[in-house]
Amino acid sequence: MNNEYRPYTLIAELTYRCPLRCPYCSNPIDYARHGAEIDTDTWLRVFHEAEALGVVQLSLTGGEPLLRNDLEQFIEKASKVELYTNLITSGIPLTFERLSRLQALGLNSVQLSIQSTRPSESDRIAGAPSFHRKLEAMQWVKSLELPLTMNVVLHRDNIGEIPELIALAERVSADRLELANVQYLGWALQNRSALLPTREQLERARTIAEHARGRLQGKMEVVFVTPDYYSVYPKSCMDGWGRRFIVVNPEGFALPCHLAHTIPGLHFENVRQCHLEEIWHHSSSFNQFRGDGWLPDPCRTCDRRTKDFGGCRCQAFHVTGNAGATDPACFLSPDHGRIESARSQASHLSGVPVMFEYRTGRGFSQA
Amino acid sequence: MTGDIARPQLSLKVRLRFDRRTGRYLLLYPETGLELSRTATEIARLCTGEWTVDEIAQHLAQFHTEISPVEISRDVLDFLKTLAGRGLLQGLQ
């Protein structure tokens, strides 16, 4: 088969459980209502099937993947089938011994998130005391000579700290610094007024990051991800729906992105019952937004349709109510006004404190 | 960018792996990768820290008599610059 639709990366969301409560968590808002996690053997089979399907990169994420006590088995298996294995973690709970063991079993890289360079602020945003342990975990990663990505999710409360964040990344000798602005879906959409920066904040941060990128080239890669709300055109979300990525969520549903199952009307298959290859090629939901037959106006005739594939389907749904609409982040979208009004709200709220709604298992039975 | 690298060596984070689907090699690093051409694969395999940039070019020239040595040297340097720019060579500060 050709490589037009080939998953290079499997994002394995091992669990929705997490010791942190970040208000922009990428897990679905109703995560606590989801079913039981798939077992060890099912994951091992999924890794095998993924590799056979063309996957070469594995991201072990969550929630907090360290909470799975079979993580060792996963990494050992992934290494056996030659997947490049990345652990995406908060660093909690971790010990140096466990990290060494994971490395010995074949772990290739670690991405660790911090919320701020100021310990109390980092802990406030994470909703749990965590900063010092994260810093220690980053030092362990480097002392084992594992590649380290320091990830910071940016929003209006920490975007002014870019110089300090870059300095911290240099101090811990991160190989890569990911300065990724919040994208407003799920928990982040819920918290949008507490998170969305102003255009001035964003531009200042971008300029500083650009400068650091040049200065550090070849030594530390600096990645700055703009929020869709301030980009002219939409991003090519997941490099196109069902094109390069496959996500398997904690309960075993195979998805084109982390939040695809929040779009009503799509049916997703579960790896408990289905082979990954069958899902990839034949799932009605994976096929729903592939190619350009489904594209709405103005995407249909736009030159950029092969670049951004119409943007993010979840954003289209959560902002316009129609998952098949042009991503409203695009300035050509008829719904772009909704994004503009969120931006002007951000500028009105500048300097005004807005409380976070922390990630909680609300909706979970109260018993 | 590669001037200070006498004997290029791939960074520890890099894995080369054969891709059964395309018959090419992939150069994998955290969360992403590059699909290599045949020439790029040959160059990457010589980035062991033992060979100088010139020796790598000379080695390739033996097998690619259809391409001029000047062109080969340029290709080698271009590819090494790509790797260096992405932080995929060791010892570059």
Coordinates of C-alpha atoms in Angstrom, one line a residue:
Chain A
M1 CA 0.0 0.0 0.0
N2 CA 1.1 3.6 -0.5
N3 CA 2.2 5.8 2.4
E4 CA -0.5 8.4 2.0
Y5 CA -2.3 6.9 5.0
R6 CA 0.3 5.3 7.2
P7 CA 0.4 5.7 10.9
Y8 CA 4.1 6.5 11.8
T9 CA 3.2 7.1 15.5
L10 CA 1.1 5.3 18.0
I11 CA 0.0 7.4 20.9
A12 CA -0.8 5.0 23.7
E13 CA -2.8 6.7 26.4
L14 CA -2.2 4.1 29.1
T15 CA -4.4 5.6 31.7
Y16 CA -6.5 8.7 32.4
R17 CA -5.4 8.6 36.0
C18 CA -2.9 11.4 37.0
P19 CA -1.6 12.9 40.2
L20 CA -1.8 16.4 38.7
R21 CA -5.0 18.4 37.9
C22 CA -3.9 20.8 35.2
P23 CA -6.7 22.9 34.0
Y24 CA -5.8 22.3 30.3
C25 CA -5.6 18.5 30.5
S26 CA -5.9 16.9 27.1
N27 CA -8.0 14.0 28.5
P28 CA -11.8 14.3 27.9
I29 CA -13.8 16.2 30.5
D30 CA -15.8 13.1 31.4
Y31 CA -12.6 10.9 31.7
A32 CA -13.8 9.5 35.0
R33 CA -16.9 8.0 33.3
H34 CA -14.8 6.0 30.9
G35 CA -14.6 2.2 31.3
A36 CA -11.9 0.0 32.7
E37 CA -8.3 0.2 31.4
I38 CA -7.2 -2.4 28.9
D39 CA -4.9 -5.1 30.3
T40 CA -1.3 -5.8 29.8
D41 CA -1.7 -8.5 27.1
T42 CA -4.0 -6.3 25.0
W43 CA -1.5 -3.5 25.0
L44 CA 1.3 -5.9 24.1
R45 CA -0.7 -7.1 21.2
V46 CA -1.5 -3.5 20.1
F47 CA 2.2 -2.6 20.0
H48 CA 2.8 -5.7 17.8
E49 CA 0.0 -4.9 15.5
A50 CA 1.0 -1.2 15.3
E51 CA 4.5 -2.1 14.2
A52 CA 3.2 -4.4 11.5
L53 CA 1.0 -1.5 10.3
G54 CA 4.0 0.8 9.8
V55 CA 4.3 2.5 13.2
V56 CA 7.9 3.4 14.2
Q57 CA 7.3 5.9 17.0
L58 CA 5.5 5.1 20.2
S59 CA 4.4 7.7 22.7
L60 CA 3.5 6.3 26.1
T61 CA 1.3 8.9 27.7
G62 CA -1.9 9.3 29.7
G63 CA -2.9 10.7 32.2
E64 CA 0.3 9.6 33.9
P65 CA 1.8 6.5 32.2
L66 CA 4.0 5.9 35.3
L67 CA 0.9 4.8 37.2
R68 CA 0.8 1.6 35.1
N69 CA 2.9 -0.9 36.9
D70 CA 3.2 -2.9 33.7
L71 CA 5.0 0.0 32.0
E72 CA 8.2 -2.1 32.1
Q73 CA 6.6 -4.8 30.0
F74 CA 5.4 -2.3 27.5
I75 CA 8.8 -0.8 27.0
E76 CA 10.5 -4.1 26.7
K77 CA 8.0 -5.2 24.0
A78 CA 8.2 -1.9 22.1
S79 CA 12.0 -2.2 22.1
K80 CA 11.8 -5.8 20.8
V81 CA 9.7 -4.7 17.8
E82 CA 12.1 -1.7 17.3
L83 CA 9.7 1.1 18.1
Y84 CA 11.3 4.3 19.1
T85 CA 9.8 4.7 22.6
N86 CA 9.0 8.1 24.2
L87 CA 7.7 8.5 27.7
I88 CA 5.5 11.5 28.1
T89 CA 5.3 12.1 31.8
S90 CA 4.9 14.5 34.7
G91 CA 7.8 12.7 36.3
I92 CA 5.5 11.7 39.2
P93 CA 5.7 9.2 40.7
L94 CA 9.2 8.2 39.6
T95 CA 12.4 7.0 41.2
F96 CA 15.9 6.9 39.8
E97 CA 15.9 3.1 40.0
R98 CA 12.7 2.8 38.0
L99 CA 13.9 5.2 35.3
S100 CA 17.2 3.3 35.0
R101 CA 15.2 0.1 34.6
L102 CA 13.0 1.6 31.9
Q103 CA 16.1 2.7 30.1
A104 CA 17.7 -0.7 30.4
L105 CA 14.5 -2.2 28.9
G106 CA 14.8 0.1 25.8
L107 CA 13.2 3.4 26.6
N108 CA 14.5 6.0 24.0
S109 CA 13.5 9.4 25.2
V110 CA 11.6 11.3 28.0
Q111 CA 9.4 14.3 27.7
L112 CA 8.7 15.9 31.0
S113 CA 6.4 18.8 31.6
I114 CA 6.7 21.7 34.0
Q115 CA 4.2 24.4 34.6
S116 CA 6.3 27.4 35.6
T117 CA 9.9 28.2 36.7
R118 CA 8.5 29.4 40.0
P119 CA 7.9 26.4 42.3
S120 CA 4.8 27.7 44.0
E121 CA 3.3 28.9 40.6
S122 CA 4.1 25.5 39.0
D123 CA 2.4 23.7 41.8
R124 CA -0.6 26.0 41.6
I125 CA -1.1 25.4 37.9
A126 CA -0.6 21.7 38.3
G127 CA -3.0 21.6 41.2
A128 CA -0.5 19.5 43.2
P129 CA 2.9 19.9 44.8
S130 CA 5.2 18.7 42.1
F131 CA 7.8 21.2 40.9
H132 CA 10.8 20.0 42.9
R133 CA 10.2 16.4 42.0
K134 CA 9.9 17.3 38.4
L135 CA 13.2 19.1 38.5
E136 CA 14.8 16.1 40.1
A137 CA 13.3 13.8 37.5
M138 CA 14.8 15.9 34.7
Q139 CA 18.2 15.6 36.3
W140 CA 17.9 11.8 36.5
V141 CA 16.9 11.7 32.8
K142 CA 20.1 13.6 31.9
S143 CA 22.3 11.7 34.3
L144 CA 21.3 8.6 32.4
E145 CA 22.1 10.3 29.1
L146 CA 18.5 9.9 27.9
P147 CA 17.3 12.6 25.5
L148 CA 15.2 15.1 27.4
T149 CA 12.4 17.2 26.1
M150 CA 11.2 19.8 28.6
N151 CA 7.6 20.6 27.8
V152 CA 5.8 23.7 28.9
V153 CA 2.1 24.2 28.1
L154 CA 1.8 28.0 27.7
H155 CA -1.1 30.2 28.8
R156 CA -1.7 33.7 30.1
D157 CA -0.3 33.0 33.5
N158 CA 3.1 31.6 32.4
I159 CA 3.7 32.9 28.9
G160 CA 5.5 35.9 30.3
E161 CA 8.1 33.6 31.8
I162 CA 9.6 32.5 28.4
P163 CA 13.1 33.9 29.2
E164 CA 13.2 32.0 32.5
L165 CA 11.8 28.9 31.0
I166 CA 14.5 28.9 28.3
A167 CA 17.2 29.5 31.0
L168 CA 15.8 26.6 33.0
A169 CA 15.8 24.3 30.0
E170 CA 19.4 25.2 29.4
R171 CA 20.3 24.7 33.0
V172 CA 18.9 21.1 33.0
S173 CA 20.5 20.6 29.5
A174 CA 17.3 19.7 27.8
D175 CA 17.8 18.5 24.2
R176 CA 14.5 20.0 23.2
L177 CA 12.3 22.6 24.7
E178 CA 8.6 22.5 23.6
L179 CA 6.8 25.7 24.3
A180 CA 3.4 24.6 23.3
N181 CA 0.5 27.0 23.7
V182 CA -2.7 25.6 25.0
Q183 CA -5.1 24.5 22.3
Y184 CA -8.7 25.2 23.4
L185 CA -10.4 21.9 23.5
G186 CA -11.7 19.7 26.4
W187 CA -10.6 21.0 29.8
A188 CA -8.8 24.0 28.2
L189 CA -12.0 25.1 26.4
Q190 CA -13.7 24.9 29.8
N191 CA -11.0 27.2 31.2
R192 CA -10.5 29.4 28.1
S193 CA -11.0 32.7 29.8
A194 CA -8.5 31.8 32.5
L195 CA -5.9 30.6 30.0
L196 CA -6.1 32.5 26.7
P197 CA -3.3 35.0 26.4
T198 CA -3.6 38.4 24.7
R199 CA -2.0 38.9 21.3
E200 CA 0.7 41.1 22.8
Q201 CA 1.6 38.4 25.3
L202 CA 1.8 35.8 22.5
E203 CA 3.9 38.0 20.2
R204 CA 6.4 38.9 22.9
A205 CA 6.8 35.2 23.7
R206 CA 7.2 34.2 20.1
T207 CA 9.9 36.8 19.5
I208 CA 11.9 35.6 22.5
A209 CA 11.5 32.0 21.5
E210 CA 12.6 32.7 17.9
H211 CA 15.7 34.4 19.1
A212 CA 16.5 31.5 21.4
R213 CA 15.9 29.0 18.6
G214 CA 18.6 30.7 16.5
R215 CA 21.1 31.0 19.4
L216 CA 20.6 27.4 20.5
Q217 CA 20.4 25.7 17.1
G218 CA 22.2 22.4 17.0
K219 CA 22.4 22.3 20.8
M220 CA 18.8 22.5 22.0
E221 CA 15.8 22.5 19.7
V222 CA 13.3 25.2 20.6
V223 CA 9.8 24.5 19.4
F224 CA 7.1 27.2 19.8
V225 CA 3.6 26.1 19.1
T226 CA 1.1 29.0 18.4
P227 CA -2.4 28.6 19.7
D228 CA -4.8 28.1 16.9
Y229 CA -6.8 31.0 18.2
Y230 CA -4.0 33.4 17.0
S231 CA -3.1 31.7 13.8
V232 CA -4.3 33.0 10.4
Y233 CA -4.8 29.5 9.0
P234 CA -5.6 26.3 10.9
K235 CA -2.9 23.8 11.8
S236 CA -2.8 20.5 10.0
C237 CA -4.3 18.8 13.0
M238 CA -2.6 15.4 13.6
D239 CA -1.1 15.9 10.1
G240 CA -4.5 15.1 8.8
W241 CA -7.3 12.9 10.2
G242 CA -6.4 9.2 10.1
R243 CA -3.2 9.9 8.2
R244 CA -0.1 9.7 10.4
F245 CA -1.3 9.0 13.9
I246 CA -3.3 6.5 15.7
V247 CA -4.3 7.0 19.3
V248 CA -5.4 4.2 21.5
N249 CA -7.2 5.4 24.7
P250 CA -7.1 3.8 28.1
E251 CA -10.2 1.7 27.5
G252 CA -9.0 0.5 24.1
F253 CA -10.8 2.7 21.6
A254 CA -8.7 3.5 18.5
L255 CA -9.0 7.2 17.6
P256 CA -7.6 9.6 15.0
C257 CA -6.8 12.1 17.9
H258 CA -7.0 12.4 21.7
L259 CA -10.5 13.9 21.6
A260 CA -12.1 12.4 18.5
H261 CA -14.5 10.4 20.7
T262 CA -16.0 13.7 22.0
I263 CA -17.5 14.2 18.5
P264 CA -21.0 12.7 18.6
G265 CA -22.2 10.4 15.8
L266 CA -18.8 8.7 15.1
H267 CA -18.4 5.1 15.9
F268 CA -15.0 4.0 17.2
E269 CA -13.8 0.4 17.3
N270 CA -12.1 -1.1 20.3
V271 CA -8.7 -2.9 20.1
R272 CA -10.2 -5.6 22.5
Q273 CA -12.4 -6.8 19.6
C274 CA -10.6 -5.5 16.5
H275 CA -7.2 -5.8 14.9
L276 CA -5.5 -2.4 14.5
E277 CA -4.9 -2.9 10.8
E278 CA -8.6 -3.5 10.2
I279 CA -9.5 -0.4 12.2
W280 CA -7.0 1.8 10.4
H281 CA -8.2 0.8 6.9
H282 CA -11.9 0.2 7.4
S283 CA -13.2 2.1 10.4
S284 CA -16.0 4.4 9.3
S285 CA -14.8 7.1 11.7
F286 CA -11.2 7.0 10.4
N287 CA -12.5 7.2 6.9
Q288 CA -15.0 10.0 7.7
F289 CA -12.6 12.9 7.2
R290 CA -9.9 11.4 5.0
G291 CA -9.3 12.7 1.4
D292 CA -11.0 15.8 0.2
G293 CA -14.4 14.5 -0.7
W294 CA -15.9 15.6 2.7
L295 CA -14.4 19.1 2.7
P296 CA -16.8 22.0 3.2
D297 CA -16.6 25.5 1.7
P298 CA -14.4 27.4 1.7
C299 CA -11.8 24.5 2.1
R300 CA -13.1 22.7 -1.0
T301 CA -11.5 25.1 -3.4
C302 CA -8.7 26.4 -1.2
D303 CA -5.1 25.9 -2.2
R304 CA -4.2 25.0 1.4
R305 CA -6.5 22.0 1.6
T306 CA -3.6 19.6 1.1
K307 CA -1.6 21.4 3.7
D308 CA -4.0 21.8 6.6
F309 CA -6.8 19.3 5.6
G310 CA -9.4 21.7 6.9
G311 CA -7.9 21.9 10.3
C312 CA -9.1 20.4 13.6
R313 CA -12.3 18.4 13.5
C314 CA -12.8 18.6 17.3
Q315 CA -12.4 22.4 17.3
A316 CA -14.8 22.6 14.4
F317 CA -17.4 20.6 16.4
H318 CA -16.8 22.2 19.8
V319 CA -16.9 25.8 18.5
T320 CA -19.5 25.5 15.7
G321 CA -21.4 22.4 16.6
N322 CA -20.5 20.8 13.2
A323 CA -17.5 18.5 13.0
G324 CA -17.6 18.7 9.2
A325 CA -17.2 22.5 9.2
T326 CA -14.0 24.5 8.3
D327 CA -11.9 24.9 11.5
P328 CA -13.1 28.2 12.9
A329 CA -9.5 29.1 13.6
C330 CA -9.1 29.8 9.9
F331 CA -9.8 33.5 9.0
L332 CA -11.8 32.3 6.0
S333 CA -14.2 30.3 8.2
P334 CA -17.7 31.7 8.4
D335 CA -17.5 31.0 12.1
H336 CA -14.2 32.8 12.7
G337 CA -16.1 35.5 14.6
R338 CA -16.4 33.2 17.5
I339 CA -12.6 32.9 17.7
E340 CA -12.3 36.7 17.4
S341 CA -14.7 37.3 20.2
A342 CA -12.7 34.9 22.5
R343 CA -9.6 36.9 21.6
S344 CA -11.2 40.2 22.5
Q345 CA -12.5 38.7 25.7
A346 CA -8.9 37.8 26.5
S347 CA -7.8 41.3 26.0
H348 CA -10.6 42.6 28.3
L349 CA -9.7 40.1 30.9
S350 CA -6.0 41.0 30.8
G351 CA -4.7 41.5 34.3
V352 CA -8.1 40.3 35.8
P353 CA -7.7 37.1 37.9
V354 CA -9.8 34.2 36.6
M355 CA -10.0 31.0 38.6
F356 CA -9.1 27.7 37.1
E357 CA -11.5 24.9 37.0
Y358 CA -9.1 22.1 37.9
R359 CA -9.4 18.7 36.3
T360 CA -11.5 16.5 38.6
G361 CA -13.4 13.3 38.2
R362 CA -16.7 15.2 38.4
G363 CA -19.6 13.3 36.8
F364 CA -18.1 10.3 38.5
S365 CA -20.6 8.7 40.8
Q366 CA -20.7 10.6 44.1
A367 CA -20.7 7.4 46.2
Chain B
M1 CA 27.7 24.4 11.2
T2 CA 29.8 21.3 10.7
G3 CA 33.1 23.1 10.5
D4 CA 33.9 22.3 14.1
I5 CA 33.0 18.6 13.6
A6 CA 36.1 16.9 12.3
R7 CA 34.7 13.4 12.7
P8 CA 30.9 13.5 12.7
Q9 CA 29.1 11.1 15.0
L10 CA 25.4 10.5 15.4
S11 CA 23.9 11.7 18.6
L12 CA 22.9 9.1 21.2
K13 CA 19.3 9.9 20.7
V14 CA 19.3 8.7 17.1
R15 CA 18.3 5.2 15.9
L16 CA 18.6 4.1 12.3
R17 CA 16.0 1.5 11.4
F18 CA 15.1 -0.3 8.2
D19 CA 11.6 0.4 7.0
R20 CA 10.1 -2.7 5.5
R21 CA 7.3 -0.8 3.8
T22 CA 9.6 1.5 1.7
G23 CA 12.8 -0.5 1.7
R24 CA 14.6 2.6 3.0
Y25 CA 16.1 3.6 6.2
L26 CA 14.5 5.9 8.8
L27 CA 16.5 8.0 11.1
L28 CA 14.5 8.2 14.3
Y29 CA 14.8 10.6 17.2
P30 CA 12.5 11.8 19.9
E31 CA 8.9 11.8 18.7
T32 CA 9.8 12.1 15.0
G33 CA 12.1 11.0 12.3
L34 CA 13.5 11.4 8.8
E35 CA 13.1 9.2 5.8
L36 CA 16.6 8.8 4.3
S37 CA 17.5 8.5 0.7
R38 CA 20.1 5.8 -0.1
T39 CA 22.9 8.3 -0.2
A40 CA 21.8 9.8 3.1
T41 CA 21.7 6.4 4.6
E42 CA 25.3 5.7 3.5
I43 CA 26.4 9.0 5.0
A44 CA 24.5 8.4 8.3
R45 CA 26.1 5.0 8.6
L46 CA 29.6 6.5 8.4
C47 CA 28.8 9.1 11.1
T48 CA 30.5 6.9 13.7
G49 CA 33.1 9.4 15.0
E50 CA 35.9 7.5 13.1
W51 CA 35.6 9.2 9.7
T52 CA 36.4 12.7 8.7
V53 CA 33.9 14.6 6.5
D54 CA 36.4 14.3 3.6
E55 CA 36.9 10.5 4.2
I56 CA 33.1 10.1 4.1
A57 CA 32.9 11.9 0.8
Q58 CA 35.8 9.9 -0.6
H59 CA 34.3 6.7 0.5
L60 CA 31.0 7.5 -1.3
A61 CA 32.9 8.6 -4.4
Q62 CA 34.2 5.1 -4.9
F63 CA 30.7 3.7 -5.2
H64 CA 29.2 6.6 -7.1
T65 CA 31.5 7.2 -10.1
E66 CA 28.6 8.7 -12.0
I67 CA 28.5 11.7 -9.7
S68 CA 31.4 14.2 -9.5
P69 CA 33.4 14.3 -6.3
V70 CA 32.6 17.9 -5.9
E71 CA 28.9 17.1 -6.0
I72 CA 29.3 14.3 -3.5
S73 CA 31.2 16.5 -1.1
R74 CA 28.5 19.1 -1.3
D75 CA 25.8 16.5 -0.7
V76 CA 27.7 15.2 2.3
L77 CA 28.0 18.6 3.8
D78 CA 24.4 19.5 3.1
F79 CA 23.2 16.4 4.8
L80 CA 25.5 16.9 7.8
K81 CA 24.3 20.4 8.1
T82 CA 20.7 19.1 8.2
L83 CA 21.6 16.7 11.0
A84 CA 23.6 19.3 12.9
G85 CA 20.8 21.8 12.7
R86 CA 18.4 19.3 14.2
G87 CA 20.9 18.5 17.0
L88 CA 21.4 15.0 15.7
L89 CA 25.2 15.1 15.7
Q90 CA 27.3 14.7 18.9
G91 CA 29.6 17.2 20.4
L92 CA 28.2 20.3 18.6
Q93 CA 28.0 23.2 20.9

